[in-house]
Coordinates of C-alpha atoms in Angstrom, one line a residue:
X16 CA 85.7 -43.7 42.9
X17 CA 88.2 -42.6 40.0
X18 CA 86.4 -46.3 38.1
X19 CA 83.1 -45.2 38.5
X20 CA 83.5 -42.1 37.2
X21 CA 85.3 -43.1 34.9
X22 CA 82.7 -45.5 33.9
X23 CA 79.7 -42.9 33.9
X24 CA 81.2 -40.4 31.9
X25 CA 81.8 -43.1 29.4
X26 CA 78.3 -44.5 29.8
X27 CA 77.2 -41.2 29.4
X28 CA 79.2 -40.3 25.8
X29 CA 78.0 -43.8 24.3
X30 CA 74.2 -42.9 25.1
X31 CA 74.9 -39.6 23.8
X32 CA 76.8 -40.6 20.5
X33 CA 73.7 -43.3 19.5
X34 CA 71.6 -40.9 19.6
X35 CA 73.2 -38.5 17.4
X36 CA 73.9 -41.8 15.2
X37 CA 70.4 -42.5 15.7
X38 CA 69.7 -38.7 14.7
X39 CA 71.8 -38.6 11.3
X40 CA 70.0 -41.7 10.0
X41 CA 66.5 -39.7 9.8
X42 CA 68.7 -37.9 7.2
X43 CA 70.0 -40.4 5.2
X44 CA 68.5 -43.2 2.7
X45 CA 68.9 -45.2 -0.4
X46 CA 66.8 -45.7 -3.6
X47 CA 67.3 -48.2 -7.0
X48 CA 68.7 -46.6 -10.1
X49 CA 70.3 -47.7 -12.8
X50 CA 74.2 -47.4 -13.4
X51 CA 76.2 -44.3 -12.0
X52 CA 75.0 -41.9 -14.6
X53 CA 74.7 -38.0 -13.7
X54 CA 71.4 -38.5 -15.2
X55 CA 69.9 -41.3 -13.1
X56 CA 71.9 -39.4 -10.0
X57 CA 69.9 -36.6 -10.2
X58 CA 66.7 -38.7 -10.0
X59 CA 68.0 -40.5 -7.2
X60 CA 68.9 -37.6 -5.0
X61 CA 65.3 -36.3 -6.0
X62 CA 63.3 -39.4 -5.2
X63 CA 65.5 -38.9 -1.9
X64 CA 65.0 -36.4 -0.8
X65 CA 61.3 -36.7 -0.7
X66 CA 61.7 -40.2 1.2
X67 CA 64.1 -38.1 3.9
X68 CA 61.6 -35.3 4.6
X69 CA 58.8 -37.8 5.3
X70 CA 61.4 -39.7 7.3
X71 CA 62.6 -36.9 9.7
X72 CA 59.1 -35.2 10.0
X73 CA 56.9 -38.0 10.6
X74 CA 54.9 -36.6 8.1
X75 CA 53.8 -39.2 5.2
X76 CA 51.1 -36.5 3.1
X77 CA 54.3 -35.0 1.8
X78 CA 54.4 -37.7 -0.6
X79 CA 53.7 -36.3 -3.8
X80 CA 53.4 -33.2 -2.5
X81 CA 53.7 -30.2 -5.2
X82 CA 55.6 -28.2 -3.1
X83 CA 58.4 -30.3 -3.2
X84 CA 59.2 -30.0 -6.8
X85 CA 61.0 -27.0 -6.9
X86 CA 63.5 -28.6 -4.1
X87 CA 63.7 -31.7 -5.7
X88 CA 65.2 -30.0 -9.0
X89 CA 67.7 -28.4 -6.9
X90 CA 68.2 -31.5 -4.6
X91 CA 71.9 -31.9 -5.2
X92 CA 73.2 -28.7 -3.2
X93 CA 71.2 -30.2 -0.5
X94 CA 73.2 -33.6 -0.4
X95 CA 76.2 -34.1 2.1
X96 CA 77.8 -37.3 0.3
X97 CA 76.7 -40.3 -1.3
X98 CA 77.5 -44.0 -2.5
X99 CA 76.8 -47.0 -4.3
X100 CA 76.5 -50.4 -3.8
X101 CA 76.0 -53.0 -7.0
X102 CA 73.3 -55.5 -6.9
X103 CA 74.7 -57.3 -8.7
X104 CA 78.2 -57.6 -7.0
X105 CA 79.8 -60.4 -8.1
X106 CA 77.7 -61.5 -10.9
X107 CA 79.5 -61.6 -14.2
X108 CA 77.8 -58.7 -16.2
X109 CA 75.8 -60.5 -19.4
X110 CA 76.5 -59.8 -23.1
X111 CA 73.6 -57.5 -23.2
X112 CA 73.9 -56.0 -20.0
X113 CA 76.8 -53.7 -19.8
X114 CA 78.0 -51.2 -16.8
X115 CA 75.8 -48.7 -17.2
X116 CA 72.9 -50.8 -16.9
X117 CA 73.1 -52.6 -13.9
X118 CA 71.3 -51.5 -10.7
X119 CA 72.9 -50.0 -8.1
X120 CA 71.3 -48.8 -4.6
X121 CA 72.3 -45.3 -4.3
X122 CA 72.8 -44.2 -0.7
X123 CA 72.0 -40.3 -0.4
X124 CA 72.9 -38.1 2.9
X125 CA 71.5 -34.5 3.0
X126 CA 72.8 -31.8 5.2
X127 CA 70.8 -31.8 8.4
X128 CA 69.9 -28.4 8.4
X129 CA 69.3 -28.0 4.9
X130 CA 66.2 -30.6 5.4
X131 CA 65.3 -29.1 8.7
X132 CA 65.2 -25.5 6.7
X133 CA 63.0 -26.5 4.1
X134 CA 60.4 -28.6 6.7
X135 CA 60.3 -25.4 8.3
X136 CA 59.8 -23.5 5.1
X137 CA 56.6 -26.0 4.8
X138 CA 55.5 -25.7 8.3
X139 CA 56.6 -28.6 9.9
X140 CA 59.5 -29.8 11.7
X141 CA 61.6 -32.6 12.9
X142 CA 60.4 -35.3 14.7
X143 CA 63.5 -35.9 17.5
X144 CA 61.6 -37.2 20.3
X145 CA 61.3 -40.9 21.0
X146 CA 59.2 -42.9 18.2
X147 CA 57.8 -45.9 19.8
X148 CA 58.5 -49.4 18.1
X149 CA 55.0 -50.6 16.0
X150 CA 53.7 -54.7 16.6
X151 CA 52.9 -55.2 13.3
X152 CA 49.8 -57.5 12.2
X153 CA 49.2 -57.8 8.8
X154 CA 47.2 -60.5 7.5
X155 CA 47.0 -60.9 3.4
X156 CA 44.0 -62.6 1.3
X157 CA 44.4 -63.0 -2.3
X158 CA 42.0 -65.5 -3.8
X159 CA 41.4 -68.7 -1.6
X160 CA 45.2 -68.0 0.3
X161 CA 44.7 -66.3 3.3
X162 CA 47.6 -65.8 5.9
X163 CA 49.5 -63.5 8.3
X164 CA 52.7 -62.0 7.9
X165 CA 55.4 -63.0 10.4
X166 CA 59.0 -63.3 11.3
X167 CA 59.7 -66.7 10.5
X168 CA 57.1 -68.1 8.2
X169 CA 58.3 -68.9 4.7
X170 CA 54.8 -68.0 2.8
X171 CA 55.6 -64.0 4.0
X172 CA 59.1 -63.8 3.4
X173 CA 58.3 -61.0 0.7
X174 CA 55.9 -59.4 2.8
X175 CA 58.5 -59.3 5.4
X176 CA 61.1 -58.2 3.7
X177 CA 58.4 -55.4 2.1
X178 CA 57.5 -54.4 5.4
X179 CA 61.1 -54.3 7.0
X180 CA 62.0 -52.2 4.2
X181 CA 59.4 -50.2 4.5
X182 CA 59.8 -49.6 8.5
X183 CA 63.5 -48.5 7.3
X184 CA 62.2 -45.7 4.7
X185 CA 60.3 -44.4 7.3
X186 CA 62.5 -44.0 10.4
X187 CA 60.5 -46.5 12.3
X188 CA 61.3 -50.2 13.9
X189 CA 58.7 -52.6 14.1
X190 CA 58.6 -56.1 15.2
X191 CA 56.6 -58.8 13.4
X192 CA 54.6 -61.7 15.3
X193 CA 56.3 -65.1 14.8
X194 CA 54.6 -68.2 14.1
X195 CA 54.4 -70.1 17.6
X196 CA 53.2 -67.0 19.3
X197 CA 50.2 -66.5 16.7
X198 CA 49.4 -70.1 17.2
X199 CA 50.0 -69.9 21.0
X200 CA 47.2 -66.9 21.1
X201 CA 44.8 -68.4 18.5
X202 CA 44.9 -65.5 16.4
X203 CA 44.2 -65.9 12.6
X204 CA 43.3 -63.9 10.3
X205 CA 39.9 -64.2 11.3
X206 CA 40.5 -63.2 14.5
X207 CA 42.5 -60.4 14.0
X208 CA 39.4 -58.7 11.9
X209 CA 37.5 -59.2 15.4
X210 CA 40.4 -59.0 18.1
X211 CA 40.2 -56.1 20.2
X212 CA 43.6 -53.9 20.7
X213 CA 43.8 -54.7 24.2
X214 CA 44.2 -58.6 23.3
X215 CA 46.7 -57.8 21.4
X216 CA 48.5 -55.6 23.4
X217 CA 50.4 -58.8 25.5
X218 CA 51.3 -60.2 22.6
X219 CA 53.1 -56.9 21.2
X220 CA 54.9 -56.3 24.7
X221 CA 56.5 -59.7 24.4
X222 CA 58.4 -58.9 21.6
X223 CA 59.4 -55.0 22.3
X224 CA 55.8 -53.6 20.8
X225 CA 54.7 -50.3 22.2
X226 CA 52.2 -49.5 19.3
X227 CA 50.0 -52.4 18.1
X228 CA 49.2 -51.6 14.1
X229 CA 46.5 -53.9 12.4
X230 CA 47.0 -54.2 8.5
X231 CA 44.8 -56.5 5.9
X232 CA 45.7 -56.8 2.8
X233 CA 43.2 -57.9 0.0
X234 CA 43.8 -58.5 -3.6
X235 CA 41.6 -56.7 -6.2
X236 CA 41.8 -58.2 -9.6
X237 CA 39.5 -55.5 -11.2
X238 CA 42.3 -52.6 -9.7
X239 CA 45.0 -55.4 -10.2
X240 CA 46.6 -54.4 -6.6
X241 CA 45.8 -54.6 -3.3
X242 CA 43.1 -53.0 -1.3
X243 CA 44.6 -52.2 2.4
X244 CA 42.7 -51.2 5.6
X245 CA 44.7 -50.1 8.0
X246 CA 44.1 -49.6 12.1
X247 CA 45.7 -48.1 14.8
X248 CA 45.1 -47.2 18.3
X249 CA 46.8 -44.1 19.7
X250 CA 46.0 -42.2 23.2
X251 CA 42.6 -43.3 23.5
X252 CA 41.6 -43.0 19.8
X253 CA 41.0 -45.7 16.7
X254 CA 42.6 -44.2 13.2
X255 CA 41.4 -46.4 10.2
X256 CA 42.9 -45.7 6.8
X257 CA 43.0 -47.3 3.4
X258 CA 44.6 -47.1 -0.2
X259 CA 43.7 -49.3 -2.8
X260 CA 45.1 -50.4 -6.6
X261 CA 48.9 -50.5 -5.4
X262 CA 51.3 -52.7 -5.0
X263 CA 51.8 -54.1 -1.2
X264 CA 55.4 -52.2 -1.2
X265 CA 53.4 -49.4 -1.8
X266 CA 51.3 -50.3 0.8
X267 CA 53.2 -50.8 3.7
X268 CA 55.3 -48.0 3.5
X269 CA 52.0 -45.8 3.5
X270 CA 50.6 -48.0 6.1
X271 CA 53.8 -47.4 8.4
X272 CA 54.2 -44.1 7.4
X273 CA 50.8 -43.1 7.9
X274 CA 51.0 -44.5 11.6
X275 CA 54.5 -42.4 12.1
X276 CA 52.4 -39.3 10.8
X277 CA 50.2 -39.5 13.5
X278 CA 52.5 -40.6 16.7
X279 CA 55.1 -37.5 15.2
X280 CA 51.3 -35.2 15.8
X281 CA 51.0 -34.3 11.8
X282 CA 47.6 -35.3 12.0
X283 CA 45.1 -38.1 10.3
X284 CA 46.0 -40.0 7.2
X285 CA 43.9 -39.7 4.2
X286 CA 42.1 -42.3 2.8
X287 CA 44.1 -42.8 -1.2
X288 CA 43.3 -44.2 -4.9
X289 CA 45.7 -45.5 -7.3
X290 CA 45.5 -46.6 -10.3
X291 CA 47.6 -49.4 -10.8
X292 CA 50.2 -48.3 -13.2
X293 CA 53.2 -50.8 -14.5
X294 CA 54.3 -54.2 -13.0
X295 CA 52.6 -55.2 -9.7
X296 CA 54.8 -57.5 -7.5
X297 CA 52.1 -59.8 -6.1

């Protein structure tokens, strides 16, 4: 009797201390600067602290929001601690590369309540509740190559890598189809412009999927970045967005945050331009 107790009270903290663990990472996320400069800090704990009130809300039309520019000059008081990690750990630094110019992924932690305070402040709040795991198919055309993202196939590893990065940002875990399963279920890319969500609903349970999301990803060489339709079916209702002229970074953490906005209940996404501005990663 004494064991099972025992073992239910200790069942019962380790459920209890993941999700507080689980919690505290909707607070905390990492960016790219360069060298450890106060300078380049402050830009980091800005850019930051943006990413980390999308990711605990839900809510992905606070990018760019003008609101958040007075808190983002004053983002420092709001951070708990912070660290660094060199990309190039390791390397030898080159002759014309000294300390201060290497890159360095700056991992930022803001004070819970601080970030709850301010969502508050812009009429939202934190999304606590259970956020169900996306089955992500994304299928990518650029000129006469035409294939789908997956979780094993060399020809996506960027895409993959772009899209588990992107999941991360956003305080969401997706699962990606793998290669024998597509083939096993005859879906192409073809098909998945024509499948309905119900076929591809087995497929998404197999692998953990609660949520099937439907990306495709076409390259515009007028806009020189990719056009992106996005679709998503949630308690018996399609959502279709798209953004066009970024790069497909850009787009998958605004196709994965836009689907968070609406399972966290912050409404529709809305349909973006950009101008394609600096180096595209292709």
């Amino acid at each position: 009797m004494i064991v099972r107790i025992f073992v239910a009270v200790f069942l019962t903290w380790c459920a209890s201390a993941m999700a507080v663990a689980a919690e505290s990472e909707l607070y905390r996320t990492k960016v790219t600067v360069t060298g450890q400069r106060e300078a380049n800090r402050m830009i980091g704990f800005a850019a930051c602290l943006e990413d980390v009130l999308i990711k605990a809300s839900g809510a992905q039309k606070l990018s760019g929001d003008r609101r958040l520019a007075a808190y983002k000059s004053n983002a420092k008081s709001l951070v708990r601690a912070f660290s660094y990690r060199d990309q190039f750990s390791g390397k030898p630094i080159r002759d014309e590369q000294g300390t201060r110019d290497r890159p360095y992924d700056l991992t930022v932690e803001f004070e819970e309540s601080k970030i709850d305070d301010i969502l508050k402040t812009l009429g939202l709040k934190p999304w606590l509740s259970h956020r169900p795991r996306l089955a992500v198919f994304v299928e990518m055309e650029q000129g006469a190559r035409n294939y789908l993202v997956t979780s094993d196939g060399t020809q996506s590893d960027l895409q993959r890598d772009a899209l588990l990065a992107a999941a991360d940002k956003r305080g969401m875990d997706i699962v990606l189809p793998s290669t024998a399963m597509l083939a096993k279920s005859n879906i192409t890319g073809a098909e998945l412009r024509t499948a309905p969500f119900p076929a591809l609903a087995p497929i998404a349970a197999e692998q953990g999927g609660e949520v099937v999301l439907v990306g495709r990803l076409v390259w515009d060489d007028q806009a020189l970045g990719w056009a992106t339709l996005w679709q998503m079916d949630w308690r018996g209702r399609t959502h279709r967005w798209q953004i066009r002229g970024v790069t497909f970074d850009e787009a998958f953490r605004r196709g994965i945050g836009s689907a968070a906005q609406i399972l966290s209940g912050n409404g529709d996404p809305v349909a973006r331009s950009q101008s394609a501005e600096g180096n595209k990663r292709h």
